[in-house]
């Protein structure tokens, strides 16, 4: 519920403030004070929601500690230090996702495995997170006119097929060999492949720079 409401709020603000390719219903001009104020509001909203959730998790942890609650393997103890450490790492994951154009799950998956979370839970949580972050990011690109619709349609189909094949295939292998470590191997393979592809693309553009790249701010896109 909290995750859905936060994603809905981000989507609503993105639409209301508009962008280079989508006029604001409120008449907000892209790059104006109100435009950047709406962007700051999103940051404040997400930060406030995170602090509220942290308070609830810490309260639950203290109650469980007082009652002598016994944690099972894979449970996360949301102590005051853990509720600062792990969200900070997740912030880094989101930063990398936006900076390099990769899914935050590439960082979140290994992070949760390091926390001792069960591989199946880590995989499912990463997929759930990517659903919301990818959706809100896509709407932002659409508003600014930076989304290639032909690419988006193709990659949407590819994503659905790849998810289905990966889910069915990995579940079959895990059940057959009774080894959840196969999920860890798949996550590690995706991280390694992404690093190689990003590195290769960067080297290619450094060696063969494009001369037809458009310049200008994102407010000019789509106009």
Coordinates of C-alpha atoms in Angstrom, one line a residue:
X1 CA 0.0 0.0 0.0
X2 CA 2.8 2.4 0.9
X3 CA 4.7 1.6 -2.2
X4 CA 1.7 1.9 -4.4
X5 CA 0.7 5.3 -2.9
X6 CA 4.2 6.7 -3.3
X7 CA 4.4 5.6 -7.0
X8 CA 0.9 7.1 -7.6
X9 CA 2.0 10.4 -6.0
X10 CA 5.2 10.5 -8.2
X11 CA 3.1 9.8 -11.3
X12 CA 0.6 12.4 -10.5
X13 CA 3.2 15.1 -9.8
X14 CA 5.1 14.2 -13.0
X15 CA 1.9 14.6 -15.1
X16 CA 0.8 17.8 -13.3
X17 CA 4.2 19.6 -13.7
X18 CA 4.5 18.6 -17.4
X19 CA 7.6 18.6 -19.5
X20 CA 9.0 19.5 -22.9
X21 CA 6.6 17.2 -24.8
X22 CA 3.6 17.3 -22.5
X23 CA 2.0 20.6 -21.5
X24 CA 1.2 20.9 -17.8
X25 CA -2.5 20.8 -17.0
X26 CA -1.8 23.5 -14.4
X27 CA 0.1 25.7 -16.8
X28 CA 3.5 25.1 -15.2
X29 CA 6.3 26.0 -17.6
X30 CA 9.1 23.5 -17.9
X31 CA 12.2 24.9 -16.1
X32 CA 10.2 27.4 -14.1
X33 CA 10.3 27.8 -10.3
X34 CA 7.1 25.9 -9.9
X35 CA 8.5 23.1 -12.1
X36 CA 11.5 22.6 -9.9
X37 CA 9.4 23.1 -6.8
X38 CA 7.3 20.1 -7.9
X39 CA 10.5 18.1 -8.4
X40 CA 11.6 19.0 -4.9
X41 CA 8.2 18.0 -3.6
X42 CA 8.7 14.5 -5.0
X43 CA 12.0 14.2 -3.1
X44 CA 10.4 15.5 0.1
X45 CA 7.4 13.2 -0.2
X46 CA 9.6 10.1 -0.8
X47 CA 12.0 11.1 2.1
X48 CA 9.1 11.7 4.5
X49 CA 7.4 8.4 3.6
X50 CA 10.7 6.6 4.1
X51 CA 11.2 8.1 7.6
X52 CA 7.6 7.2 8.5
X53 CA 8.1 3.6 7.5
X54 CA 11.4 3.6 9.4
X55 CA 9.7 4.6 12.6
X56 CA 7.2 1.8 12.2
X57 CA 9.9 -0.8 11.5
X58 CA 12.0 0.3 14.5
X59 CA 8.9 0.2 16.7
X60 CA 8.1 -3.3 15.6
X61 CA 11.8 -4.4 16.2
X62 CA 11.7 -3.0 19.7
X63 CA 8.5 -4.8 20.5
X64 CA 9.8 -8.0 19.1
X65 CA 13.0 -7.6 21.1
X66 CA 11.0 -6.9 24.3
X67 CA 8.9 -10.0 23.7
X68 CA 11.9 -12.2 23.0
X69 CA 10.8 -12.9 19.4
X70 CA 12.9 -15.6 17.6
X71 CA 13.8 -14.7 14.1
X72 CA 14.0 -17.5 11.5
X73 CA 16.6 -17.8 8.8
X74 CA 16.1 -15.0 6.2
X75 CA 14.3 -12.6 8.5
X76 CA 15.7 -9.1 8.5
X77 CA 16.1 -7.4 11.9
X78 CA 15.1 -3.8 11.3
X79 CA 17.2 -2.2 14.1
X80 CA 17.8 1.6 14.2
X81 CA 21.2 1.1 12.6
X82 CA 19.8 -1.3 9.9
X83 CA 17.0 1.1 9.0
X84 CA 19.7 3.7 8.1
X85 CA 22.3 1.5 6.6
X86 CA 20.2 -0.5 4.1
X87 CA 18.0 2.4 2.9
X88 CA 21.2 4.4 2.3
X89 CA 22.5 1.6 0.1
X90 CA 19.2 1.4 -1.7
X91 CA 19.5 5.1 -2.4
X92 CA 22.8 4.4 -4.0
X93 CA 21.2 1.6 -6.0
X94 CA 18.5 4.1 -7.3
X95 CA 21.2 6.6 -8.1
X96 CA 23.1 4.1 -10.2
X97 CA 19.9 3.0 -11.8
X98 CA 19.1 6.5 -13.0
X99 CA 22.7 7.4 -13.8
X100 CA 23.6 4.4 -15.9
X101 CA 20.2 3.4 -17.1
X102 CA 20.1 0.0 -15.4
X103 CA 17.5 -1.6 -13.1
X104 CA 18.0 -0.9 -9.4
X105 CA 17.4 -4.6 -8.8
X106 CA 20.9 -5.3 -10.1
X107 CA 22.1 -3.6 -6.9
X108 CA 19.2 -4.5 -4.7
X109 CA 19.4 -8.3 -5.4
X110 CA 23.0 -8.8 -4.3
X111 CA 22.3 -6.4 -1.3
X112 CA 19.5 -8.5 0.0
X113 CA 21.5 -11.7 -0.5
X114 CA 24.2 -10.1 1.6
X115 CA 21.5 -9.3 4.3
X116 CA 20.7 -13.0 4.5
X117 CA 17.4 -12.8 2.7
X118 CA 16.2 -16.0 1.1
X119 CA 17.2 -16.0 -2.6
X120 CA 13.5 -16.5 -3.7
X121 CA 12.5 -13.5 -1.6
X122 CA 15.3 -11.4 -2.9
X123 CA 14.4 -12.2 -6.5
X124 CA 10.7 -11.5 -6.0
X125 CA 11.4 -8.2 -4.1
X126 CA 13.7 -7.0 -6.8
X127 CA 11.2 -7.7 -9.5
X128 CA 8.4 -5.9 -7.5
X129 CA 10.6 -2.9 -7.0
X130 CA 11.6 -2.7 -10.7
X131 CA 7.9 -2.7 -11.6
X132 CA 7.2 0.5 -9.8
X133 CA 10.5 2.3 -10.6
X134 CA 10.4 1.4 -14.3
X135 CA 6.8 2.6 -14.5
X136 CA 7.5 6.0 -13.0
X137 CA 10.7 6.4 -15.0
X138 CA 8.9 5.6 -18.2
X139 CA 6.2 8.3 -17.5
X140 CA 9.0 10.8 -16.9
X141 CA 10.6 10.0 -20.2
X142 CA 7.3 10.3 -21.9
X143 CA 6.5 13.7 -20.4
X144 CA 9.9 15.0 -21.6
X145 CA 9.6 13.5 -25.1
X146 CA 12.6 11.3 -24.5
X147 CA 10.9 7.9 -25.0
X148 CA 11.4 6.1 -28.3
X149 CA 7.9 4.5 -28.7
X150 CA 9.1 1.8 -31.1
X151 CA 11.9 0.8 -28.7
X152 CA 9.5 0.9 -25.7
X153 CA 7.0 -1.4 -27.4
X154 CA 9.6 -3.9 -28.5
X155 CA 11.4 -3.9 -25.1
X156 CA 8.0 -4.3 -23.3
X157 CA 7.3 -7.5 -25.2
X158 CA 10.9 -8.7 -24.7
X159 CA 10.7 -8.0 -21.0
X160 CA 7.5 -10.0 -20.6
X161 CA 8.9 -12.9 -22.5
X162 CA 12.2 -12.9 -20.7
X163 CA 10.5 -12.6 -17.4
X164 CA 8.2 -15.6 -18.2
X165 CA 11.0 -17.8 -19.5
X166 CA 13.3 -16.9 -16.6
X167 CA 10.7 -17.4 -14.0
X168 CA 9.5 -20.8 -15.3
X169 CA 13.1 -21.9 -16.1
X170 CA 14.7 -21.0 -12.8
X171 CA 11.7 -22.4 -10.8
X172 CA 12.1 -25.7 -12.7
X173 CA 15.8 -25.9 -12.1
X174 CA 15.4 -25.0 -8.4
X175 CA 12.7 -27.6 -7.8
X176 CA 14.6 -30.3 -9.8
X177 CA 18.0 -29.8 -8.2
X178 CA 16.7 -28.4 -4.8
X179 CA 19.3 -25.7 -4.9
X180 CA 18.2 -22.1 -4.3
X181 CA 21.8 -21.0 -5.1
X182 CA 20.8 -21.1 -8.8
X183 CA 18.9 -17.9 -8.2
X184 CA 22.1 -16.3 -6.8
X185 CA 24.0 -17.5 -9.9
X186 CA 21.4 -16.0 -12.2
X187 CA 21.5 -12.6 -10.4
X188 CA 25.3 -12.6 -10.5
X189 CA 25.2 -13.4 -14.2
X190 CA 22.9 -10.5 -14.9
X191 CA 25.1 -8.1 -12.9
X192 CA 28.2 -9.3 -14.7
X193 CA 26.6 -9.2 -18.2
X194 CA 25.2 -5.6 -17.5
X195 CA 28.7 -4.5 -16.4
X196 CA 30.3 -5.9 -19.6
X197 CA 27.7 -4.4 -21.9
X198 CA 27.8 -0.9 -20.3
X199 CA 31.6 -1.0 -20.4
X200 CA 31.7 -2.1 -24.0
X201 CA 29.2 0.6 -25.0
X202 CA 31.1 3.3 -23.2
X203 CA 34.4 2.3 -24.9
X204 CA 32.6 2.2 -28.3
X205 CA 31.3 5.7 -28.0
X206 CA 34.7 7.0 -26.8
X207 CA 36.4 5.4 -29.8
X208 CA 33.7 6.4 -32.3
X209 CA 31.9 9.6 -31.0
X210 CA 28.7 10.5 -32.7
X211 CA 28.5 13.8 -34.5
X212 CA 24.7 14.0 -34.8
X213 CA 23.8 13.9 -31.1
X214 CA 21.4 16.7 -30.2
X215 CA 22.3 19.2 -27.5
X216 CA 20.2 21.3 -25.2
X217 CA 18.2 20.9 -22.1
X218 CA 15.5 18.3 -21.5
X219 CA 12.8 21.0 -21.7
X220 CA 13.6 21.4 -25.4
X221 CA 12.9 17.7 -26.1
X222 CA 9.7 17.0 -28.0
X223 CA 9.2 20.7 -28.9

